[in-house]
Short mmCIF file of C-alpha atoms in Angstrom, two decimals:
data_model
loop_
_atom_site.label_atom_id
_atom_site.label_comp_id
_atom_site.label_asym_id
_atom_site.label_seq_id
_atom_site.Cartn_x
_atom_site.Cartn_y
_atom_site.Cartn_z
CA MET A 257 0.01 0.13 0.07
CA ALA A 258 1.16 3.42 -0.75
CA GLY A 259 2.21 5.88 1.95
CA PRO A 260 0.84 9.34 2.36
CA ARG A 261 0.91 11.48 -0.49
CA ARG A 262 3.14 14.51 -0.35
CA PHE A 263 2.68 17.52 -2.70
CA ARG A 264 4.27 21.04 -2.80
CA ALA A 265 3.91 23.40 0.02
CA LEU A 266 2.49 27.14 -0.92
CA SER A 267 2.69 30.46 0.34
CA LEU A 268 0.59 30.51 3.83
CA ALA A 269 -1.67 33.03 2.20
CA ALA A 270 -2.58 30.41 -0.03
CA LEU A 271 -3.66 27.99 2.47
CA SER A 272 -6.39 30.17 3.93
CA VAL A 273 -8.32 31.59 1.00
CA LEU A 274 -9.98 30.14 -2.14
CA VAL A 275 -9.59 31.00 -5.96
CA PRO A 276 -11.89 33.95 -7.48
CA LEU A 277 -12.71 31.85 -10.58
CA ALA A 278 -15.60 33.93 -11.55
CA GLY A 279 -14.49 36.87 -13.51
CA VAL A 280 -10.91 36.23 -13.05
CA ALA A 281 -10.19 35.74 -16.50
CA LEU A 282 -11.11 39.56 -16.60
CA ALA A 283 -9.87 41.15 -13.45
CA LEU A 284 -6.38 39.36 -13.45
CA PRO A 285 -3.72 41.53 -15.55
CA ALA A 286 -3.83 40.87 -18.91
CA ARG A 287 -0.57 40.36 -21.23
CA ALA A 288 -1.22 41.51 -24.76
CA ALA A 289 1.00 40.57 -28.16
CA PRO A 290 2.55 43.96 -29.33
CA SER A 291 -0.22 44.20 -31.95
CA GLY A 292 -2.75 44.16 -29.36
CA PRO A 293 -4.92 40.70 -29.36
CA PRO A 294 -4.66 37.90 -28.13
CA ARG A 295 -5.37 39.09 -24.64
CA THR A 296 -3.67 36.56 -22.31
CA PRO A 297 -3.46 35.72 -18.45
CA ASP A 298 -0.70 37.10 -17.36
CA CYS A 299 0.71 33.26 -16.12
CA ALA A 300 -0.93 29.62 -16.95
CA TRP A 301 -2.38 27.47 -14.46
CA ARG A 302 -2.98 30.03 -12.01
CA VAL A 303 -4.79 27.74 -9.35
CA GLU A 304 -3.49 24.72 -8.03
CA ALA A 305 -5.97 23.07 -5.77
CA SER A 306 -4.91 20.42 -3.08
CA PRO A 307 -5.30 20.25 0.71
CA GLN A 308 -2.23 22.10 0.92
CA THR A 309 -3.31 24.66 -1.24
CA VAL A 310 -6.76 25.60 -2.19
CA ASN A 311 -8.73 22.96 -0.02
CA ALA A 312 -12.47 22.92 -1.73
CA GLY A 313 -14.79 21.80 -3.68
CA LEU A 314 -14.88 18.22 -2.13
CA LEU A 315 -11.51 17.57 -3.71
CA ASP A 316 -9.44 14.15 -3.65
CA SER A 317 -6.37 14.24 -1.41
CA ASP A 318 -4.55 12.12 -3.81
CA ALA A 319 -5.34 13.98 -6.95
CA VAL A 320 -4.10 17.54 -7.73
CA TYR A 321 -6.16 20.16 -9.50
CA TRP A 322 -4.47 22.91 -11.74
CA VAL A 323 -6.97 25.55 -13.38
CA MET A 324 -6.49 28.11 -15.89
CA PRO A 325 -8.90 31.01 -16.25
CA PHE A 326 -9.21 32.78 -19.68
CA ALA A 327 -11.30 35.29 -21.20
CA VAL A 328 -13.37 34.22 -24.17
CA GLN A 329 -12.11 35.95 -27.60
CA LYS A 330 -13.07 35.80 -31.42
CA ASP A 331 -11.08 33.49 -33.08
CA LEU A 332 -9.06 32.45 -30.48
CA ASN A 333 -7.05 29.33 -30.15
CA ILE A 334 -5.61 28.29 -26.97
CA VAL A 335 -2.77 25.38 -27.64
CA LEU A 336 -1.30 22.91 -24.95
CA SER A 337 2.00 21.28 -25.54
CA GLY A 338 2.26 18.43 -22.91
CA THR A 339 3.98 15.41 -21.97
CA TYR A 340 2.00 12.15 -20.65
CA ALA A 341 2.13 12.41 -16.83
CA ASP A 342 3.56 9.45 -14.79
CA ALA A 343 0.29 8.96 -12.87
CA ARG A 344 -2.71 6.75 -12.47
CA TYR A 345 -5.28 9.09 -14.86
CA THR A 346 -4.79 12.69 -16.06
CA SER A 347 -7.82 14.66 -18.18
CA LEU A 348 -8.24 18.32 -19.64
CA THR A 349 -11.29 19.81 -19.13
CA VAL A 350 -12.97 23.02 -20.31
CA TYR A 351 -15.76 24.98 -18.28
CA ASP A 352 -18.06 27.44 -19.20
CA SER A 353 -18.69 30.90 -17.11
CA SER A 354 -21.05 29.07 -14.43
CA PHE A 355 -18.43 26.35 -13.86
CA ALA A 356 -19.91 23.81 -15.75
CA PRO A 357 -18.68 21.13 -18.50
CA PHE A 358 -20.51 21.07 -21.96
CA THR A 359 -21.33 19.42 -25.14
CA THR A 360 -21.59 21.79 -28.03
CA SER A 361 -24.53 21.66 -30.49
CA ASN A 362 -22.65 19.42 -32.62
CA GLY A 363 -21.66 16.91 -29.97
CA VAL A 364 -18.23 17.59 -29.55
CA SER A 365 -17.29 17.21 -25.67
CA SER A 366 -15.45 19.87 -23.85
CA GLU A 367 -13.48 17.02 -22.05
CA LEU A 368 -10.68 14.91 -23.28
CA THR A 369 -9.58 11.84 -20.66
CA ASP A 370 -6.07 10.89 -21.24
CA TYR A 371 -6.40 7.85 -23.28
CA HIS A 372 -8.43 9.60 -25.97
CA ILE A 373 -5.41 12.30 -26.29
CA ALA A 374 -3.62 11.36 -29.47
CA PRO A 375 0.44 11.09 -29.10
CA ASP A 376 2.70 13.46 -31.19
CA ALA A 377 4.41 11.89 -34.39
CA GLY A 378 7.19 9.72 -32.39
CA SER A 379 5.54 9.88 -29.11
CA LEU A 380 3.36 6.74 -27.53
CA ASN A 381 0.35 7.65 -25.29
CA PRO A 382 0.98 5.16 -22.46
CA TRP A 383 -3.03 4.89 -21.65
CA GLN A 384 -3.25 3.78 -25.32
CA VAL A 385 -0.30 0.97 -25.57
CA PRO A 386 2.35 -0.02 -23.42
CA ALA A 387 4.83 2.49 -22.69
CA PRO A 388 6.44 4.74 -20.08
CA PRO A 389 5.37 8.02 -19.63
CA GLY A 390 6.71 11.03 -21.09
CA GLY A 391 5.46 10.93 -24.86
CA HIS A 392 4.42 14.44 -26.16
CA PHE A 393 0.90 15.42 -27.35
CA THR A 394 -0.72 18.65 -28.18
CA VAL A 395 -4.58 19.46 -27.69
CA THR A 396 -5.98 22.93 -29.04
CA LEU A 397 -9.20 24.49 -27.87
CA ARG A 398 -11.03 26.28 -30.46
CA PRO A 399 -14.21 28.02 -31.26
CA ASP A 400 -15.09 26.03 -34.27
CA ALA A 401 -14.27 22.56 -32.69
CA ALA A 402 -16.14 19.97 -35.07
CA PRO A 403 -16.85 15.86 -34.43
CA GLY A 404 -13.68 13.85 -35.44
CA GLN A 405 -11.16 16.15 -35.04
CA THR A 406 -7.81 14.81 -33.05
CA ASN A 407 -7.08 16.48 -30.06
CA VAL A 408 -9.64 19.35 -29.83
CA LEU A 409 -11.98 20.81 -27.60
CA PRO A 410 -14.32 23.44 -27.58
CA LEU A 411 -13.37 26.99 -26.26
CA ALA A 412 -16.58 27.71 -25.01
CA PRO A 413 -20.29 26.89 -25.85
CA GLU A 414 -21.86 28.47 -28.84
CA GLY A 415 -23.18 31.65 -28.53
CA THR A 416 -20.77 32.78 -25.41
CA PRO A 417 -19.99 36.44 -25.96
CA ALA A 418 -16.51 37.83 -26.11
CA GLY A 419 -14.80 38.86 -22.70
CA ARG A 420 -17.04 36.07 -20.99
CA ALA A 421 -14.77 33.89 -18.51
CA GLY A 422 -13.82 30.28 -19.43
CA TYR A 423 -11.86 27.92 -17.66
CA LEU A 424 -9.11 25.30 -18.22
CA ILE A 425 -8.62 22.34 -15.76
CA TYR A 426 -5.88 19.92 -15.46
CA ARG A 427 -6.78 16.60 -13.39
CA VAL A 428 -3.88 14.49 -12.26
CA TYR A 429 -4.70 11.36 -9.94
CA LEU A 430 -1.82 9.60 -7.82
CA PRO A 431 0.99 11.48 -9.88
CA THR A 432 4.01 9.48 -8.98
CA GLY A 433 6.35 11.77 -6.77
CA GLY A 434 3.59 14.17 -6.07
CA ASP A 435 2.47 17.26 -7.74
CA GLN A 436 5.99 18.52 -7.91
CA ALA A 437 6.92 15.61 -10.26
CA VAL A 438 4.09 16.72 -13.19
CA SER A 439 4.95 18.81 -15.96
CA LEU A 440 2.29 21.26 -16.63
CA PRO A 441 1.30 21.44 -20.50
CA GLY A 442 2.84 24.69 -21.97
CA VAL A 443 0.13 27.26 -23.19
CA ALA A 444 0.19 29.61 -26.28
CA PHE A 445 -2.73 32.10 -27.40
CA GLU A 446 -3.33 32.46 -31.10
CA GLN A 447 -5.46 35.06 -32.69
CA ASP A 448 -5.27 36.87 -36.32
CA GLY A 449 -1.74 35.24 -36.92
CA THR A 450 -0.38 36.19 -33.44
CA THR A 451 0.90 33.90 -31.05
CA VAL A 452 1.68 34.54 -27.47
CA ASN A 453 3.66 31.76 -24.96
CA VAL A 454 2.36 32.12 -21.57
CA PRO A 455 4.68 31.51 -18.76
CA LEU A 456 3.88 29.05 -16.14
CA CYS A 457 2.53 31.02 -12.85
CA ALA A 458 5.02 30.95 -10.08
CA PRO A 459 3.71 28.73 -6.95
CA GLY A 460 1.77 30.71 -4.23
CA SER A 461 -0.05 32.94 -6.39
CA GLN A 462 -3.51 32.07 -5.28
CA VAL A 463 -6.12 34.77 -4.65
CA GLY A 464 -9.41 35.18 -2.51
CA ALA A 465 -13.00 33.92 -2.79
CA THR A 466 -16.08 35.46 -4.20
CA PRO A 467 -19.59 35.11 -3.48
CA ASP A 468 -20.95 33.21 -6.42
CA MET A 469 -17.88 30.54 -6.05
CA VAL A 470 -19.35 30.16 -2.44
CA ALA A 471 -22.92 30.04 -3.61
CA GLY A 472 -21.65 26.82 -6.12
CA MET A 473 -19.76 25.17 -3.46
CA SER A 474 -23.05 25.34 -1.24
CA ALA A 475 -25.18 23.65 -3.70
CA ALA A 476 -23.04 20.83 -4.44
CA ALA A 477 -23.00 20.15 -0.31
CA THR A 478 -26.28 17.62 -0.88
CA THR A 479 -26.37 14.24 0.79
CA SER A 480 -28.71 11.60 1.10
CA GLY A 481 -28.45 11.73 5.20
CA ASP A 482 -28.98 9.13 8.24
CA LEU A 483 -25.65 7.37 6.71
CA GLN A 484 -27.12 5.61 3.80
CA PHE A 485 -25.26 6.07 0.55
CA ALA A 486 -26.92 7.43 -2.77
CA ARG A 487 -26.21 9.18 -5.58
CA GLY A 488 -27.58 12.57 -4.99
CA THR A 489 -29.26 14.86 -7.68
CA SER A 490 -26.12 16.94 -7.20
CA SER A 491 -23.49 14.02 -6.68
CA ASN A 492 -21.26 15.39 -9.64
CA GLY A 493 -21.22 18.93 -7.97
CA SER A 494 -22.21 22.24 -9.45
CA LEU A 495 -18.61 23.55 -8.84
CA PHE A 496 -16.27 22.02 -11.79
CA PRO A 497 -17.47 18.53 -11.92
CA ASN A 498 -15.33 15.93 -13.58
CA PRO A 499 -17.48 14.24 -16.05
CA ASP A 500 -15.38 10.72 -15.48
CA ASN A 501 -16.30 10.54 -12.02
CA ALA A 502 -19.30 9.48 -10.30
CA TYR A 503 -20.39 9.74 -6.51
CA LEU A 504 -22.44 8.14 -3.52
CA GLU A 505 -22.94 10.31 -0.80
CA ALA A 506 -23.83 9.88 3.03
CA SER A 507 -23.76 12.36 5.84
CA VAL A 508 -23.25 11.47 9.75
CA THR A 509 -22.41 13.28 12.74
CA PRO A 510 -19.10 12.20 14.40
CA PRO A 511 -20.87 9.53 16.95
CA GLY A 512 -18.48 10.15 19.82
CA GLY A 513 -17.66 8.06 22.82
CA ASP A 514 -16.17 4.77 21.79
CA ASN A 515 -18.18 4.33 18.70
CA VAL A 516 -16.90 4.61 15.13
CA VAL A 517 -18.47 4.37 11.86
CA VAL A 518 -17.84 1.10 9.51
CA VAL A 519 -18.40 1.04 5.66
CA ARG A 520 -18.24 -1.86 4.15
CA ALA A 521 -18.42 -3.62 0.44
CA LYS A 522 -16.64 -5.56 -2.20
CA ALA A 523 -13.82 -3.29 -3.91
CA PRO A 524 -13.62 -2.90 -7.59
CA THR A 525 -10.62 -3.74 -9.32
CA THR A 526 -8.40 -0.69 -10.78
CA PRO A 527 -4.93 -1.21 -12.47
CA GLY A 528 -3.19 -0.02 -9.58
CA GLY A 529 -0.06 1.84 -8.95
CA GLU A 530 1.04 5.11 -9.54
CA HIS A 531 1.87 4.64 -13.82
CA PRO A 532 -0.21 4.76 -16.70
CA ALA A 533 -1.64 1.53 -18.13
CA PRO A 534 -3.67 0.88 -21.27
CA TRP A 535 -7.40 1.66 -20.92
CA PRO A 536 -10.00 0.05 -21.31
CA SER A 537 -8.71 -2.85 -19.36
CA ALA A 538 -10.20 -5.74 -17.14
CA ALA A 539 -10.53 -3.36 -14.38
CA ASN A 540 -13.83 -2.48 -13.32
CA LEU A 541 -12.68 1.16 -12.77
CA ARG A 542 -9.82 3.45 -13.40
CA TYR A 543 -9.55 4.57 -9.63
CA TRP A 544 -11.67 4.67 -6.27
CA SER A 545 -11.87 6.42 -3.07
CA LEU A 546 -13.29 7.07 0.32
CA CYS A 547 -13.32 10.54 1.67
CA ALA A 548 -14.23 12.18 4.74
CA ASP A 549 -15.34 16.12 3.96
CA LEU A 550 -17.13 18.90 5.93
CA PRO A 551 -20.40 19.95 4.12
CA THR A 552 -20.06 23.55 4.45
CA PRO A 553 -18.28 26.09 2.23
CA PRO A 554 -15.85 25.72 1.14
CA LEU A 555 -16.03 21.92 1.30
CA PRO A 556 -12.95 21.10 2.17
CA VAL A 557 -11.42 17.65 2.53
CA VAL A 558 -10.59 16.51 6.32
CA VAL A 559 -6.96 17.49 7.09
CA ASN A 560 -5.65 16.65 10.44
CA THR A 561 -2.22 17.60 11.95
CA LEU A 562 -0.82 14.98 14.17
CA PRO A 563 1.71 15.62 17.28
CA ASP A 564 4.40 14.61 15.52
CA GLY A 565 3.84 17.26 12.60
CA THR A 566 2.67 14.83 9.96
CA VAL A 567 -0.75 15.35 8.27
CA ASP A 568 -3.54 13.05 8.04
CA TYR A 569 -6.06 13.35 5.12
CA GLY A 570 -9.47 12.36 4.71
CA CYS A 571 -9.36 9.94 1.59
CA ARG A 572 -8.10 6.99 1.38
CA ALA A 573 -7.47 5.43 -2.29
CA ASP A 574 -7.98 2.15 -3.68
CA GLU A 575 -4.12 1.34 -3.31
CA ALA A 576 -4.06 2.17 0.21
CA THR A 577 -6.87 0.47 1.38
CA ALA A 578 -6.89 -3.17 2.84
CA LEU A 579 -8.96 -6.25 1.59
CA ASP A 580 -9.81 -9.18 3.22
CA SER A 581 -9.83 -12.85 1.75
CA THR A 582 -12.73 -12.47 0.28
CA GLY A 583 -12.08 -9.00 -1.70
CA TYR A 584 -14.08 -6.62 0.82
CA TYR A 585 -12.70 -3.50 2.13
CA THR A 586 -13.84 -2.07 5.59
CA PHE A 587 -13.08 1.60 6.15
CA VAL A 588 -13.25 2.47 10.03
CA VAL A 589 -14.23 6.30 10.44
CA GLY A 590 -13.26 7.56 13.66
CA THR A 591 -11.09 9.84 15.60
CA GLU A 592 -7.06 10.44 15.50
CA ALA A 593 -7.11 8.79 19.28
CA GLN A 594 -9.18 5.73 18.02
CA ARG A 595 -6.54 5.12 14.94
CA ALA A 596 -4.21 2.84 16.63
CA ALA A 597 -6.94 0.63 17.66
CA VAL A 598 -8.46 0.22 14.43
CA ASP A 599 -4.90 -0.38 12.61
CA GLY A 600 -5.17 -3.23 14.86
CA ILE A 601 -8.23 -4.66 13.36
CA PRO A 602 -7.57 -7.02 10.64
CA GLY A 603 -8.55 -5.89 7.20
CA ALA A 604 -9.64 -2.45 8.33
CA THR A 605 -8.72 0.91 6.84
CA PHE A 606 -8.89 4.07 9.12
CA VAL A 607 -10.31 7.18 7.73
CA PRO A 608 -10.46 10.31 10.15
CA PHE A 609 -12.66 12.80 11.36
CA SER A 610 -12.02 16.14 11.39
CA THR A 611 -9.75 17.09 14.42
CA ASP A 612 -10.93 20.76 14.49
CA ASN A 613 -14.52 20.20 13.94
CA PRO A 614 -15.19 17.03 16.33
CA THR A 615 -19.05 17.49 16.57
CA THR A 616 -19.72 18.79 12.82
CA PRO A 617 -21.39 16.74 10.61
CA HIS A 618 -19.30 15.15 7.52
CA VAL A 619 -20.13 13.98 4.19
CA LEU A 620 -18.53 10.71 3.22
CA LEU A 621 -18.42 10.48 -0.43
CA VAL A 622 -17.47 7.13 -2.46
CA ARG A 623 -15.61 8.09 -5.86
CA ASN A 624 -15.79 6.25 -8.92
CA LEU A 625 -13.62 7.21 -11.67
CA LEU A 626 -14.09 5.83 -15.18
CA GLY A 627 -16.41 2.85 -14.27
CA ASN A 628 -16.03 0.22 -16.76
CA PHE A 629 -18.80 -2.78 -15.25
CA PRO A 630 -22.43 -2.49 -14.22
CA TYR A 631 -21.75 -2.27 -10.90
CA ALA A 632 -20.17 1.09 -11.03
CA VAL A 633 -21.59 4.50 -9.17
CA GLN A 634 -21.96 6.04 -12.79
CA ASN A 635 -25.03 3.40 -13.68
CA VAL A 636 -26.64 4.48 -10.32
CA PRO A 637 -29.56 7.06 -11.00
CA PRO A 638 -29.32 10.02 -9.41
CA ASP A 639 -32.01 10.08 -7.10
CA ASN A 640 -30.85 10.30 -3.76
CA ASN A 641 -32.32 6.91 -3.11
CA PRO A 642 -30.21 4.68 -1.02
CA ALA A 643 -32.33 1.97 -2.30
CA SER A 644 -31.63 2.48 -5.96
CA ALA A 645 -28.01 2.65 -5.39
CA ALA A 646 -28.10 -0.83 -3.35
CA ALA A 647 -30.31 -2.28 -6.43
CA VAL A 648 -27.70 -1.61 -8.89
CA MET A 649 -24.36 -2.33 -7.36
CA GLY A 650 -25.17 -5.27 -5.37
CA SER A 651 -22.23 -6.64 -3.11
CA TYR A 652 -19.80 -3.46 -4.33
CA TYR A 653 -22.59 -1.19 -2.72
CA PRO A 654 -21.10 0.51 0.97
CA GLN A 655 -23.36 -0.88 3.88
CA ALA A 656 -22.54 1.63 6.74
CA ALA A 657 -23.31 1.77 10.55
CA VAL A 658 -22.32 3.36 13.64
CA CYS A 659 -20.68 0.86 15.95
CA PRO A 660 -18.86 0.89 19.29
CA LEU A 661 -15.45 0.41 18.68
CA SER A 662 -15.26 -2.74 21.19
CA THR A 663 -18.05 -4.35 19.25
CA LEU A 664 -15.96 -4.12 15.82
CA GLN A 665 -12.79 -5.49 17.58
CA ALA A 666 -14.75 -8.45 19.48
CA GLY A 667 -16.90 -9.49 16.41
CA GLY A 668 -15.45 -7.92 13.17
CA PRO A 669 -17.69 -5.75 11.03
CA ALA A 670 -20.50 -8.61 10.72
CA ALA A 671 -20.90 -7.83 14.16
CA CYS A 672 -21.59 -3.87 13.00
CA LEU A 673 -23.42 -4.70 10.06
CA SER A 674 -25.73 -7.43 10.64
#
């Protein structure tokens, strides 16, 4: 199993603020070519979201998200020159001014998942064929994206007026070596025969929040309640949802005393590890995890600083989850004081409640990324109904209950979930 994920530390200011993505493409200083257009942000990939930087929006602590706001302009192309990352998963997604992905009227999606990104001549895509990471690709955002074009994303929905904000997100799950090892794509803005290469932003350049950002995150925080997992009507969130992800949600208030929360189900299979592998494959999912989050804006994942100075994050990825001999996982959500006892239970994986918010309700999220089998969360109707989720997922549906830790230690998960 993998150890704790490590990410680049940014400035203290970046740890305590959110990103003012709404309108930021217009408000940030713009660089212009000598002839005027194109209008560019002063640097590329301004926002790096992770628990150590911008801990917001129910993120996964085993992933990192880079955001580049831009202003929509007539005849603008944005050209990305990148290398395939050494990671489990990557994607590029364009969002409109309301933080939503979109599909154009002619059927072009605003997302490219790693295995759909064609390599440059002489390179190989390690999610298409067995190959090491590091090959090169070129992707273009353009206003006239058409079906069948290779490595093309739409710049914005049809009819978007010039000057409206757009957003590009580069997601990387389980990057080998952490986010500091990821080489971000180079960015060039092309318009009317002029090309401007946009430099990468310096770490620590995040800025403050806006009311509509907070409102969007508030709308994303609906759960089924009563510690029963369901796919909510907003379970992909209203703030920059990943089209490849689907979630089951449940809410619970830390039970206190000797009690813990036990979550158990059959584990889907994944390619495993932190390296690319050809997809689709025989695996059920590309990635899955369980995360403990707080349901009030900014919707942070749990981050606990331990007495020895190390940090315990609220997510457990598939590769860090213990399985028993039958292929089932047992997550035990409790306090840091209960961790040693939970670690002594065979087949159990500890997940922390927030130390700083010991009586605040928490959201538990089961994340399925790129479902490739009929029992994936992607096939569950978003009706906020636990019975619907259980009917679709069968043995992969997470059963959950509050249970005394002593009972779990004595009788195992069956004593808590019977």
